């Protein structure tokens, strides 16, 4: 389907054009091996299983119900039948879905490369491993299909949207078409994992936009700008609840939902004239201030600096503690402590249960 995106026409693949029955036909007789049961693995594996695809999971065995192996067991994958070691699953799979973390892909690839043989397909949900192969070593032979479907959301939302019937939009690409059937395979898997629609890209464009987006507006910039506004309000005498409500709560519980429905201009038109006037004025100032940072971020991504740092830091033996400390600092900051308190007051959420979930909120002061 050709869709006009502000004057640029793109060819989008929808469920109507590529229905599930067609995807099931393309994938009939093939074993899909999902390697890694961390973030994307569970959602894509479960969605495919629910859609009637022959799926097996490869995951390192570890103790504890909260481990990835324990989660796979809880989700109904059976050891020796549908749940195997990563190497066993790779050997059995016709389509090998490499869904381990970017930081661990180098070590995992060393273990499974010999099973990625002629006629098989290597599937990725992110261009990182393939584009940055100088760092990861992921260089499949020319007789292997190399394909990608990249859902534009976390694994949680991939599964949630599948279950509620909405689906999630995904990008897709083919890097190597050894069999002549790589595109059909890609689209079939894209539908089977729960995509609402699929839009074309390349491995390089996907990884670049993804890294910029995560570090930028989706996570890094959003959090940074929120913190800047919150602490400016606090420094000028506003209470934690007022600062948080004006910074985060109104955005997430009201305004962003209007943007989702009909776009930013529609959200503006449904706000007061005072809000419209001020937003239109300051929008330009924020863009001017932010563009140099985004240009620097884009350049850093293109030079592989971001990828190098991912490999370096996530490969640390103490990475969980290293990252956990930073996340704990964010969690314990006054802004997000205030957020936990505000969430506990929402009418549709049990106050006590929500407060208990907000680790550390009990007994802590919300003001310094």
Short mmCIF file of C-alpha atoms in Angstrom, two decimals, residues 35-314:
data_model
loop_
_atom_site.label_atom_id
_atom_site.label_comp_id
_atom_site.label_asym_id
_atom_site.label_seq_id
_atom_site.Cartn_x
_atom_site.Cartn_y
_atom_site.Cartn_z
CA UNK A 35 17.69 -17.41 20.67
CA UNK A 36 17.45 -15.35 23.83
CA UNK A 37 14.50 -14.98 26.18
CA UNK A 38 15.13 -11.52 27.56
CA UNK A 39 13.38 -8.43 26.13
CA UNK A 40 12.09 -9.15 22.60
CA UNK A 41 12.43 -12.94 22.70
CA UNK A 42 9.43 -13.78 24.88
CA UNK A 43 7.00 -11.51 23.04
CA UNK A 44 7.98 -12.60 19.54
CA UNK A 45 8.16 -16.29 20.47
CA UNK A 46 4.78 -16.29 22.22
CA UNK A 47 3.08 -14.31 19.46
CA UNK A 48 4.35 -16.71 16.82
CA UNK A 49 3.34 -19.72 18.89
CA UNK A 50 -0.15 -18.28 19.31
CA UNK A 51 -0.25 -17.73 15.56
CA UNK A 52 0.40 -21.40 14.85
CA UNK A 53 4.08 -21.16 13.89
CA UNK A 54 6.48 -23.97 14.87
CA UNK A 55 8.68 -22.20 17.43
CA UNK A 56 11.45 -23.39 19.71
CA UNK A 57 13.43 -21.33 22.23
CA UNK A 58 17.16 -21.36 22.88
CA UNK A 59 18.28 -20.02 26.24
CA UNK A 60 21.14 -20.62 28.62
CA UNK A 61 19.91 -22.71 31.55
CA UNK A 62 19.97 -20.88 34.85
CA UNK A 63 18.39 -21.31 38.26
CA UNK A 64 15.52 -19.30 39.62
CA UNK A 65 12.01 -18.58 38.42
CA UNK A 66 12.98 -14.98 37.66
CA UNK A 67 15.80 -16.02 35.32
CA UNK A 68 15.23 -16.07 31.56
CA UNK A 69 15.17 -19.88 31.66
CA UNK A 70 12.67 -19.82 34.51
CA UNK A 71 10.50 -17.35 32.64
CA UNK A 72 10.55 -19.60 29.57
CA UNK A 73 9.42 -22.55 31.70
CA UNK A 74 6.62 -20.44 33.19
CA UNK A 75 5.50 -19.49 29.68
CA UNK A 76 5.04 -23.13 28.76
CA UNK A 77 8.20 -23.95 26.82
CA UNK A 78 9.15 -27.56 27.49
CA UNK A 79 12.80 -28.66 27.93
CA UNK A 80 13.84 -31.14 25.26
CA UNK A 81 10.75 -30.39 23.15
CA UNK A 82 10.45 -26.64 22.63
CA UNK A 83 13.15 -25.35 24.99
CA UNK A 84 16.83 -26.03 24.41
CA UNK A 85 20.28 -24.62 24.93
CA UNK A 86 21.15 -21.83 22.52
CA UNK A 87 23.40 -24.14 20.50
CA UNK A 88 20.80 -26.91 20.21
CA UNK A 89 18.09 -24.51 19.14
CA UNK A 90 20.36 -22.93 16.51
CA UNK A 91 21.16 -26.37 15.12
CA UNK A 92 17.48 -27.33 14.90
CA UNK A 93 16.21 -24.04 13.49
CA UNK A 94 15.60 -23.22 9.84
CA UNK A 95 15.12 -19.57 10.79
CA UNK A 96 17.48 -18.49 13.56
CA UNK A 97 16.21 -15.45 15.42
CA UNK A 98 19.17 -13.88 17.19
CA UNK A 99 17.40 -11.85 19.89
CA UNK A 100 20.09 -11.68 22.56
CA UNK A 101 21.30 -8.32 23.85
CA UNK A 102 23.68 -6.27 21.69
CA UNK A 103 26.33 -6.55 24.37
CA UNK A 104 26.26 -10.36 24.41
CA UNK A 105 25.78 -10.99 20.69
CA UNK A 106 29.51 -11.34 20.03
CA UNK A 107 29.91 -14.26 22.43
CA UNK A 108 26.66 -15.91 21.39
CA UNK A 109 27.55 -15.66 17.71
CA UNK A 110 30.77 -17.57 18.35
CA UNK A 111 28.68 -20.42 19.71
CA UNK A 112 26.03 -20.56 16.98
CA UNK A 113 27.82 -19.43 13.80
CA UNK A 114 28.57 -23.00 12.75
CA UNK A 115 24.85 -23.79 12.79
CA UNK A 116 23.92 -20.87 10.52
CA UNK A 117 24.40 -22.90 7.37
CA UNK A 118 23.46 -22.69 3.69
CA UNK A 119 19.75 -22.25 3.05
CA UNK A 120 18.95 -21.11 6.56
CA UNK A 121 17.90 -17.59 7.52
CA UNK A 122 19.46 -15.39 10.18
CA UNK A 123 16.81 -13.06 11.61
CA UNK A 124 17.55 -9.96 13.67
CA UNK A 125 15.29 -7.37 15.27
CA UNK A 126 17.94 -4.67 15.28
CA UNK A 127 20.65 -3.74 12.79
CA UNK A 128 23.34 -3.52 15.48
CA UNK A 129 24.92 -6.97 15.21
CA UNK A 130 25.09 -6.98 11.41
CA UNK A 131 25.99 -3.34 10.72
CA UNK A 132 28.66 -3.23 13.43
CA UNK A 133 30.11 -6.63 12.53
CA UNK A 134 33.63 -5.29 13.06
CA UNK A 135 32.67 -5.15 16.73
CA UNK A 136 30.36 -8.18 16.94
CA UNK A 137 31.85 -10.60 14.40
CA UNK A 138 28.41 -11.35 12.93
CA UNK A 139 29.25 -12.03 9.27
CA UNK A 140 27.02 -14.81 7.90
CA UNK A 141 28.14 -16.64 4.77
CA UNK A 142 26.71 -15.48 1.45
CA UNK A 143 24.53 -18.61 1.16
CA UNK A 144 22.45 -17.53 4.20
CA UNK A 145 19.43 -15.20 4.12
CA UNK A 146 19.90 -12.23 6.47
CA UNK A 147 16.64 -10.53 7.35
CA UNK A 148 15.21 -8.15 9.93
CA UNK A 149 11.91 -7.17 11.48
CA UNK A 150 12.31 -4.44 14.09
CA UNK A 151 9.20 -3.78 16.20
CA UNK A 152 8.94 -0.13 17.21
CA UNK A 153 8.35 -0.84 20.86
CA UNK A 154 9.53 -2.83 23.84
CA UNK A 155 8.86 -6.54 24.09
CA UNK A 156 6.19 -5.76 26.68
CA UNK A 157 4.24 -3.68 24.18
CA UNK A 158 4.80 -6.15 21.33
CA UNK A 159 3.02 -8.77 23.44
CA UNK A 160 0.43 -6.40 24.91
CA UNK A 161 -0.56 -5.00 21.52
CA UNK A 162 -0.80 -8.51 20.09
CA UNK A 163 -3.13 -9.63 22.83
CA UNK A 164 -5.42 -6.62 22.45
CA UNK A 165 -5.47 -7.02 18.66
CA UNK A 166 -3.85 -3.69 17.86
CA UNK A 167 -0.47 -4.95 16.68
CA UNK A 168 2.68 -2.85 16.66
CA UNK A 169 4.31 -1.12 13.71
CA UNK A 170 7.64 -2.62 12.63
CA UNK A 171 10.35 -1.86 10.10
CA UNK A 172 11.76 -4.60 7.86
CA UNK A 173 14.81 -5.15 5.70
CA UNK A 174 16.68 -7.80 3.74
CA UNK A 175 20.48 -7.66 3.81
CA UNK A 176 21.18 -10.97 2.03
CA UNK A 177 18.79 -12.88 -0.23
CA UNK A 178 20.54 -16.19 -0.77
CA UNK A 179 17.43 -18.28 -1.36
CA UNK A 180 15.42 -15.84 -3.47
CA UNK A 181 12.67 -16.07 -0.85
CA UNK A 182 14.09 -13.74 1.80
CA UNK A 183 11.56 -10.93 1.33
CA UNK A 184 8.54 -13.25 1.62
CA UNK A 185 10.10 -14.84 4.69
CA UNK A 186 10.67 -11.44 6.26
CA UNK A 187 7.11 -10.26 5.71
CA UNK A 188 5.69 -13.57 6.93
CA UNK A 189 7.62 -13.37 10.18
CA UNK A 190 6.74 -9.70 10.52
CA UNK A 191 3.04 -10.58 10.49
CA UNK A 192 3.54 -13.68 12.66
CA UNK A 193 5.28 -11.74 15.45
CA UNK A 194 2.34 -9.35 15.64
CA UNK A 195 3.10 -6.35 13.45
CA UNK A 196 0.15 -4.12 12.67
CA UNK A 197 1.97 -2.89 9.60
CA UNK A 198 5.51 -3.04 8.22
CA UNK A 199 7.56 -0.25 6.66
CA UNK A 200 10.79 -0.72 4.67
CA UNK A 201 14.23 0.34 5.81
CA UNK A 202 17.82 -0.90 5.63
CA UNK A 203 19.89 -2.44 8.41
CA UNK A 204 22.07 0.68 8.58
CA UNK A 205 19.20 3.16 8.65
CA UNK A 206 17.39 1.13 11.30
CA UNK A 207 20.28 0.94 13.72
CA UNK A 208 21.19 4.59 13.25
CA UNK A 209 17.65 5.87 13.78
CA UNK A 210 17.13 3.47 16.68
CA UNK A 211 20.24 4.51 18.58
CA UNK A 212 19.55 8.19 17.98
CA UNK A 213 15.89 7.79 18.99
CA UNK A 214 16.62 5.95 22.23
CA UNK A 215 19.33 8.35 23.26
CA UNK A 216 17.20 11.25 22.06
CA UNK A 217 13.51 11.99 22.32
CA UNK A 218 12.30 8.51 23.31
CA UNK A 219 14.36 8.22 26.47
CA UNK A 220 17.50 10.32 27.01
CA UNK A 221 16.23 13.71 25.86
CA UNK A 222 12.77 13.19 27.34
CA UNK A 223 14.13 12.36 30.77
CA UNK A 224 16.73 15.13 30.61
CA UNK A 225 14.21 17.82 29.64
CA UNK A 226 11.78 16.61 32.30
CA UNK A 227 14.48 16.87 34.95
CA UNK A 228 15.47 20.34 33.77
CA UNK A 229 11.90 21.63 34.09
CA UNK A 230 11.11 19.84 37.35
CA UNK A 231 14.16 21.09 39.20
CA UNK A 232 13.77 24.62 37.82
CA UNK A 233 10.26 24.69 39.30
CA UNK A 234 11.49 23.24 42.59
CA UNK A 235 14.33 25.75 42.81
CA UNK A 236 11.75 28.50 42.55
CA UNK A 237 9.62 27.27 45.41
CA UNK A 238 7.07 25.00 43.72
CA UNK A 239 6.10 21.87 45.63
CA UNK A 240 7.13 18.37 44.43
CA UNK A 241 3.55 17.46 43.55
CA UNK A 242 3.01 20.63 41.54
CA UNK A 243 6.36 20.33 39.76
CA UNK A 244 5.76 16.68 38.88
CA UNK A 245 2.17 17.20 37.74
CA UNK A 246 3.15 20.07 35.46
CA UNK A 247 6.19 18.20 34.13
CA UNK A 248 5.21 14.53 33.78
CA UNK A 249 1.72 13.65 34.90
CA UNK A 250 -0.16 15.98 32.57
CA UNK A 251 2.03 14.85 29.66
CA UNK A 252 1.60 11.10 30.18
CA UNK A 253 -1.99 11.05 31.41
CA UNK A 254 -3.51 13.67 29.12
CA UNK A 255 -1.59 15.51 26.42
CA UNK A 256 0.40 12.70 24.83
CA UNK A 257 -2.81 10.73 24.41
CA UNK A 258 -4.23 13.58 22.33
CA UNK A 259 -1.06 13.59 20.20
CA UNK A 260 -1.49 9.85 19.71
CA UNK A 261 -5.07 10.31 18.54
CA UNK A 262 -4.66 13.05 15.93
CA UNK A 263 -1.24 14.70 16.07
CA UNK A 264 0.50 17.56 17.83
CA UNK A 265 -1.53 20.33 16.18
CA UNK A 266 -4.75 18.66 17.31
CA UNK A 267 -3.45 18.47 20.86
CA UNK A 268 -2.59 22.19 20.68
CA UNK A 269 -6.07 23.00 19.40
CA UNK A 270 -7.58 21.22 22.40
CA UNK A 271 -5.62 23.28 24.92
CA UNK A 272 -6.22 26.81 26.15
CA UNK A 273 -5.26 29.81 24.04
CA UNK A 274 -2.67 30.71 26.64
CA UNK A 275 -1.09 27.26 26.33
CA UNK A 276 -1.20 27.38 22.52
CA UNK A 277 0.39 30.81 22.37
CA UNK A 278 3.22 29.98 24.74
CA UNK A 279 3.93 26.57 23.23
CA UNK A 280 4.12 27.95 19.70
CA UNK A 281 6.53 30.65 20.87
CA UNK A 282 8.88 28.45 22.92
CA UNK A 283 8.81 25.46 20.56
CA UNK A 284 11.25 27.25 18.26
CA UNK A 285 13.60 28.12 21.08
CA UNK A 286 13.72 24.51 22.29
CA UNK A 287 14.33 23.25 18.75
CA UNK A 288 17.18 25.73 18.30
CA UNK A 289 18.72 24.65 21.60
CA UNK A 290 18.29 20.92 20.95
CA UNK A 291 19.38 20.62 17.30
CA UNK A 292 23.12 20.96 18.03
CA UNK A 293 22.85 18.15 20.58
CA UNK A 294 21.01 15.91 18.11
CA UNK A 295 23.59 16.62 15.40
CA UNK A 296 26.33 15.65 17.83
CA UNK A 297 24.43 12.49 18.77
CA UNK A 298 23.87 11.54 15.13
CA UNK A 299 27.56 12.04 14.32
CA UNK A 300 28.58 9.94 17.32
CA UNK A 301 26.26 7.16 16.16
CA UNK A 302 27.54 7.22 12.58
CA UNK A 303 31.16 7.07 13.80
CA UNK A 304 30.29 3.89 15.79
CA UNK A 305 31.18 5.62 19.05
CA UNK A 306 27.81 4.75 20.59
CA UNK A 307 28.12 1.13 19.50
CA UNK A 308 31.66 0.87 20.86
CA UNK A 309 30.51 2.16 24.23
CA UNK A 310 27.61 -0.30 24.30
CA UNK A 311 29.98 -3.21 23.68
CA UNK A 312 32.49 -1.87 26.20
CA UNK A 313 30.10 -1.15 29.04
CA UNK A 314 27.59 -3.99 28.68
#
